[in-house]
């Protein structure tokens, strides 16, 4: 199946995603954990919901991101973290999300181990951004997001360490860093 067709048919995407679920990893007790929700809006042509973080935030201000954040002690799982954060940031009720699964965690530049949670959201949900955290929302067609050819890598050498950063654009939105790496990983998983 071609890359572009995978994202246009939601049942095919779901099937391919669930066939490739990562093995659950073990977490170190002293690791800092966070989770993000990859909200797939169930439109006739499915989309990914992305946010533009508020410009006044201390970390990652103005960047494109998925709703998410650090795990709270009251969260019983990282899925609960992602759902709580999505409700706080973009008003998606946890009860409206059908969780498909999760991707393997990625390390963020801010020292967190971030677990992406993939969830389906009905197109009837009226989401909107929390003004304190979100400057704007936009949707990217899933078939475009899953095209591996749209991601460019940039190798950065800083402090004797090598980092690979991924970059992409959608319309006037610059998607890079952890968000681009998460989408690219999802694209790799369903293209296997």
Short mmCIF file of N, CA, C and O in Angstrom, two decimals, residues 73-143:
data_model
loop_
_atom_site.label_atom_id
_atom_site.label_comp_id
_atom_site.label_asym_id
_atom_site.label_seq_id
_atom_site.Cartn_x
_atom_site.Cartn_y
_atom_site.Cartn_z
N UNK A 73 1.62 12.93 40.01
CA UNK A 73 1.54 11.77 40.92
C UNK A 73 0.15 11.12 40.94
O UNK A 73 0.03 9.92 41.18
N UNK A 74 -0.89 11.89 40.67
CA UNK A 74 -2.25 11.35 40.69
C UNK A 74 -2.62 10.58 39.42
O UNK A 74 -3.64 9.89 39.39
N UNK A 75 -1.82 10.71 38.36
CA UNK A 75 -2.10 9.99 37.12
C UNK A 75 -1.79 8.51 37.34
O UNK A 75 -0.68 8.16 37.74
N UNK A 76 -2.75 7.64 37.06
CA UNK A 76 -2.52 6.20 37.28
C UNK A 76 -1.74 5.55 36.13
O UNK A 76 -1.34 4.39 36.24
N UNK A 77 -1.56 6.27 35.02
CA UNK A 77 -0.79 5.76 33.88
C UNK A 77 -0.40 6.93 32.98
O UNK A 77 -0.92 8.04 33.14
N UNK A 78 0.47 6.66 32.02
CA UNK A 78 0.83 7.69 31.06
C UNK A 78 -0.32 7.96 30.10
O UNK A 78 -0.44 9.07 29.57
N UNK A 79 -1.20 6.99 29.89
CA UNK A 79 -2.40 7.24 29.09
C UNK A 79 -3.26 8.27 29.82
O UNK A 79 -3.76 9.22 29.21
N UNK A 80 -3.40 8.11 31.14
CA UNK A 80 -4.17 9.08 31.94
C UNK A 80 -3.54 10.46 31.86
O UNK A 80 -4.25 11.47 31.78
N UNK A 81 -2.21 10.53 31.85
CA UNK A 81 -1.51 11.82 31.72
C UNK A 81 -1.87 12.48 30.40
O UNK A 81 -2.24 13.65 30.35
N UNK A 82 -1.76 11.72 29.30
CA UNK A 82 -2.05 12.28 27.97
C UNK A 82 -3.49 12.75 27.87
O UNK A 82 -3.77 13.84 27.34
N UNK A 83 -4.42 11.96 28.39
CA UNK A 83 -5.84 12.33 28.32
C UNK A 83 -6.14 13.55 29.19
O UNK A 83 -6.89 14.44 28.78
N UNK A 84 -5.56 13.61 30.37
CA UNK A 84 -5.77 14.77 31.26
C UNK A 84 -5.24 16.04 30.59
O UNK A 84 -5.90 17.08 30.57
N UNK A 85 -4.03 15.96 30.06
CA UNK A 85 -3.42 17.13 29.42
C UNK A 85 -4.21 17.57 28.18
O UNK A 85 -4.37 18.76 27.94
N UNK A 86 -4.72 16.61 27.40
CA UNK A 86 -5.51 16.96 26.21
C UNK A 86 -6.80 17.68 26.62
O UNK A 86 -7.23 18.62 25.94
N UNK A 87 -7.39 17.25 27.72
CA UNK A 87 -8.61 17.91 28.18
C UNK A 87 -8.28 19.32 28.68
O UNK A 87 -9.00 20.27 28.37
N UNK A 88 -7.18 19.47 29.40
CA UNK A 88 -6.78 20.79 29.92
C UNK A 88 -6.40 21.74 28.80
O UNK A 88 -6.73 22.92 28.84
N UNK A 89 -5.67 21.26 27.80
CA UNK A 89 -5.11 22.14 26.77
C UNK A 89 -6.06 22.42 25.61
O UNK A 89 -6.07 23.53 25.09
N UNK A 90 -6.81 21.39 25.17
CA UNK A 90 -7.63 21.58 23.97
C UNK A 90 -9.08 21.13 24.15
O UNK A 90 -9.82 21.01 23.18
N UNK A 91 -9.50 20.89 25.40
CA UNK A 91 -10.89 20.59 25.75
C UNK A 91 -11.44 19.32 25.10
O UNK A 91 -12.62 19.23 24.81
N UNK A 92 -10.57 18.34 24.87
CA UNK A 92 -11.04 17.05 24.39
C UNK A 92 -11.37 16.21 25.62
O UNK A 92 -10.47 15.86 26.39
N UNK A 93 -12.64 15.87 25.82
CA UNK A 93 -12.99 15.04 26.99
C UNK A 93 -12.32 13.67 26.89
O UNK A 93 -12.32 13.05 25.83
N UNK A 94 -11.75 13.22 27.99
CA UNK A 94 -11.09 11.91 28.01
C UNK A 94 -12.04 10.82 27.55
O UNK A 94 -11.63 9.88 26.85
N UNK A 95 -13.31 10.95 27.89
CA UNK A 95 -14.30 9.93 27.52
C UNK A 95 -14.55 9.88 26.01
O UNK A 95 -15.09 8.89 25.51
N UNK A 96 -14.15 10.91 25.28
CA UNK A 96 -14.38 10.96 23.84
C UNK A 96 -13.24 10.32 23.05
O UNK A 96 -13.35 10.13 21.84
N UNK A 97 -12.14 9.99 23.73
CA UNK A 97 -10.95 9.47 23.04
C UNK A 97 -10.95 7.94 23.07
O UNK A 97 -11.07 7.33 24.14
N UNK A 98 -10.82 7.34 21.89
CA UNK A 98 -10.63 5.89 21.80
C UNK A 98 -9.13 5.65 21.63
O UNK A 98 -8.56 5.92 20.57
N UNK A 99 -8.49 5.19 22.71
CA UNK A 99 -7.04 4.99 22.69
C UNK A 99 -6.72 3.73 21.89
O UNK A 99 -7.22 2.65 22.20
N UNK A 100 -5.87 3.91 20.87
CA UNK A 100 -5.43 2.78 20.05
C UNK A 100 -4.21 2.09 20.64
O UNK A 100 -4.02 0.90 20.49
N UNK A 101 -3.33 2.88 21.26
CA UNK A 101 -2.08 2.34 21.78
C UNK A 101 -1.07 3.44 21.96
O UNK A 101 -1.41 4.62 21.97
N UNK A 102 0.17 3.06 22.09
CA UNK A 102 1.22 4.04 22.29
C UNK A 102 2.45 3.70 21.47
O UNK A 102 2.63 2.56 21.06
N UNK A 103 3.24 4.73 21.23
CA UNK A 103 4.54 4.55 20.59
C UNK A 103 5.59 4.40 21.68
O UNK A 103 5.35 4.76 22.85
N UNK A 104 6.73 3.91 21.32
CA UNK A 104 7.84 3.83 22.28
C UNK A 104 8.22 5.24 22.73
O UNK A 104 8.13 6.19 21.95
N UNK A 105 8.63 5.39 23.99
CA UNK A 105 8.98 6.72 24.49
C UNK A 105 10.18 7.32 23.76
O UNK A 105 11.04 6.60 23.27
N UNK A 106 10.20 8.65 23.71
CA UNK A 106 11.33 9.40 23.14
C UNK A 106 11.88 10.32 24.23
O UNK A 106 11.12 10.80 25.08
N UNK A 107 13.16 10.59 24.17
CA UNK A 107 13.77 11.52 25.11
C UNK A 107 13.65 12.93 24.58
O UNK A 107 13.94 13.19 23.41
N UNK A 108 13.22 13.85 25.44
CA UNK A 108 13.08 15.26 25.03
C UNK A 108 14.33 16.04 25.42
O UNK A 108 15.10 15.61 26.29
N UNK A 109 14.50 17.19 24.81
CA UNK A 109 15.65 18.05 25.13
C UNK A 109 15.54 18.63 26.53
O UNK A 109 16.53 19.09 27.08
N UNK A 110 14.34 18.60 27.12
CA UNK A 110 14.16 19.13 28.47
C UNK A 110 14.29 18.06 29.55
O UNK A 110 13.99 18.30 30.70
N UNK A 111 14.75 16.87 29.16
CA UNK A 111 15.05 15.84 30.14
C UNK A 111 13.92 14.90 30.50
O UNK A 111 14.02 14.16 31.47
N UNK A 112 12.85 14.91 29.73
CA UNK A 112 11.73 14.01 30.00
C UNK A 112 11.74 12.85 29.03
O UNK A 112 12.17 12.99 27.88
N UNK A 113 11.23 11.73 29.49
CA UNK A 113 10.96 10.59 28.62
C UNK A 113 9.48 10.73 28.26
O UNK A 113 8.61 10.63 29.12
N UNK A 114 9.21 11.00 26.97
CA UNK A 114 7.86 11.33 26.52
C UNK A 114 7.26 10.14 25.77
O UNK A 114 7.83 9.64 24.80
N UNK A 115 6.08 9.71 26.25
CA UNK A 115 5.38 8.60 25.62
C UNK A 115 4.21 9.13 24.80
O UNK A 115 3.30 9.76 25.36
N UNK A 116 4.22 8.93 23.48
CA UNK A 116 3.09 9.35 22.64
C UNK A 116 1.96 8.32 22.70
O UNK A 116 2.18 7.13 22.51
N UNK A 117 0.75 8.80 22.97
CA UNK A 117 -0.45 7.97 23.04
C UNK A 117 -1.30 8.30 21.81
O UNK A 117 -1.61 9.46 21.56
N UNK A 118 -1.64 7.28 21.03
CA UNK A 118 -2.43 7.48 19.81
C UNK A 118 -3.89 7.26 20.13
O UNK A 118 -4.27 6.22 20.69
N UNK A 119 -4.73 8.28 19.83
CA UNK A 119 -6.15 8.16 20.12
C UNK A 119 -7.01 8.71 19.00
O UNK A 119 -6.64 9.69 18.34
N UNK A 120 -8.15 8.09 18.80
CA UNK A 120 -9.13 8.55 17.82
C UNK A 120 -10.13 9.46 18.51
O UNK A 120 -10.61 9.16 19.61
N UNK A 121 -10.45 10.58 17.86
CA UNK A 121 -11.39 11.56 18.40
C UNK A 121 -12.49 11.78 17.37
O UNK A 121 -12.19 12.07 16.20
N UNK A 122 -13.76 11.63 17.77
CA UNK A 122 -14.86 11.87 16.81
C UNK A 122 -14.82 13.31 16.28
O UNK A 122 -14.44 14.24 17.00
N UNK A 123 -15.21 13.48 15.04
CA UNK A 123 -15.20 14.84 14.46
C UNK A 123 -16.30 15.72 15.02
O UNK A 123 -16.39 16.90 14.68
N UNK A 124 -17.11 15.19 15.90
CA UNK A 124 -18.18 15.98 16.54
C UNK A 124 -17.69 16.69 17.81
O UNK A 124 -18.40 17.53 18.35
N UNK A 125 -16.49 16.38 18.27
CA UNK A 125 -15.95 17.02 19.48
C UNK A 125 -15.56 18.45 19.15
O UNK A 125 -14.85 18.71 18.18
N UNK A 126 -16.04 19.38 19.96
CA UNK A 126 -15.73 20.81 19.76
C UNK A 126 -14.50 21.17 20.59
O UNK A 126 -14.62 21.65 21.71
N UNK A 127 -13.32 20.94 20.05
CA UNK A 127 -12.10 21.26 20.78
C UNK A 127 -11.74 22.73 20.59
O UNK A 127 -12.07 23.35 19.59
N UNK A 128 -11.07 23.28 21.57
CA UNK A 128 -10.56 24.66 21.52
C UNK A 128 -9.41 24.77 22.49
O UNK A 128 -9.32 24.05 23.48
N UNK A 129 -8.49 25.69 22.19
CA UNK A 129 -7.29 25.82 22.99
C UNK A 129 -7.49 26.59 24.28
O UNK A 129 -8.23 27.56 24.33
N UNK A 130 -6.79 26.15 25.34
CA UNK A 130 -6.72 26.86 26.60
C UNK A 130 -5.85 28.11 26.36
O UNK A 130 -4.68 27.98 25.99
N UNK A 131 -6.41 29.29 26.58
CA UNK A 131 -5.70 30.53 26.25
C UNK A 131 -4.38 30.70 26.98
O UNK A 131 -3.48 31.40 26.50
N UNK A 132 -4.23 30.09 28.15
CA UNK A 132 -2.98 30.21 28.91
C UNK A 132 -1.84 29.39 28.31
O UNK A 132 -0.68 29.70 28.53
N UNK A 133 -2.19 28.34 27.56
CA UNK A 133 -1.16 27.43 27.07
C UNK A 133 -1.08 27.34 25.55
O UNK A 133 -0.03 26.99 25.01
N UNK A 134 -2.17 27.62 24.86
CA UNK A 134 -2.25 27.37 23.43
C UNK A 134 -2.55 28.65 22.66
O UNK A 134 -3.54 29.32 22.93
N UNK A 135 -1.68 28.99 21.71
CA UNK A 135 -1.89 30.17 20.88
C UNK A 135 -2.80 29.87 19.70
O UNK A 135 -3.46 30.76 19.18
N UNK A 136 -2.84 28.60 19.27
CA UNK A 136 -3.69 28.25 18.14
C UNK A 136 -3.71 26.75 17.91
O UNK A 136 -2.88 26.01 18.45
N UNK A 137 -4.68 26.31 17.13
CA UNK A 137 -4.83 24.90 16.76
C UNK A 137 -4.87 24.80 15.24
O UNK A 137 -5.33 25.71 14.57
N UNK A 138 -4.40 23.68 14.72
CA UNK A 138 -4.58 23.41 13.30
C UNK A 138 -4.60 21.90 13.09
O UNK A 138 -4.15 21.14 13.95
N UNK A 139 -5.16 21.50 11.97
CA UNK A 139 -5.23 20.09 11.62
C UNK A 139 -4.39 19.84 10.38
O UNK A 139 -4.38 20.64 9.45
N UNK A 140 -3.71 18.71 10.39
CA UNK A 140 -2.88 18.28 9.26
C UNK A 140 -3.44 16.96 8.75
O UNK A 140 -3.66 16.05 9.56
N UNK A 141 -3.72 16.84 7.47
CA UNK A 141 -4.23 15.57 6.96
C UNK A 141 -3.29 14.42 7.33
O UNK A 141 -2.07 14.52 7.18
N UNK A 142 -3.87 13.34 7.82
CA UNK A 142 -3.07 12.20 8.26
C UNK A 142 -2.22 11.64 7.13
O UNK A 142 -1.06 11.29 7.33
N UNK A 143 -2.79 11.59 5.93
CA UNK A 143 -2.02 11.03 4.81
C UNK A 143 -0.77 11.87 4.52
O UNK A 143 0.26 11.35 4.12
#
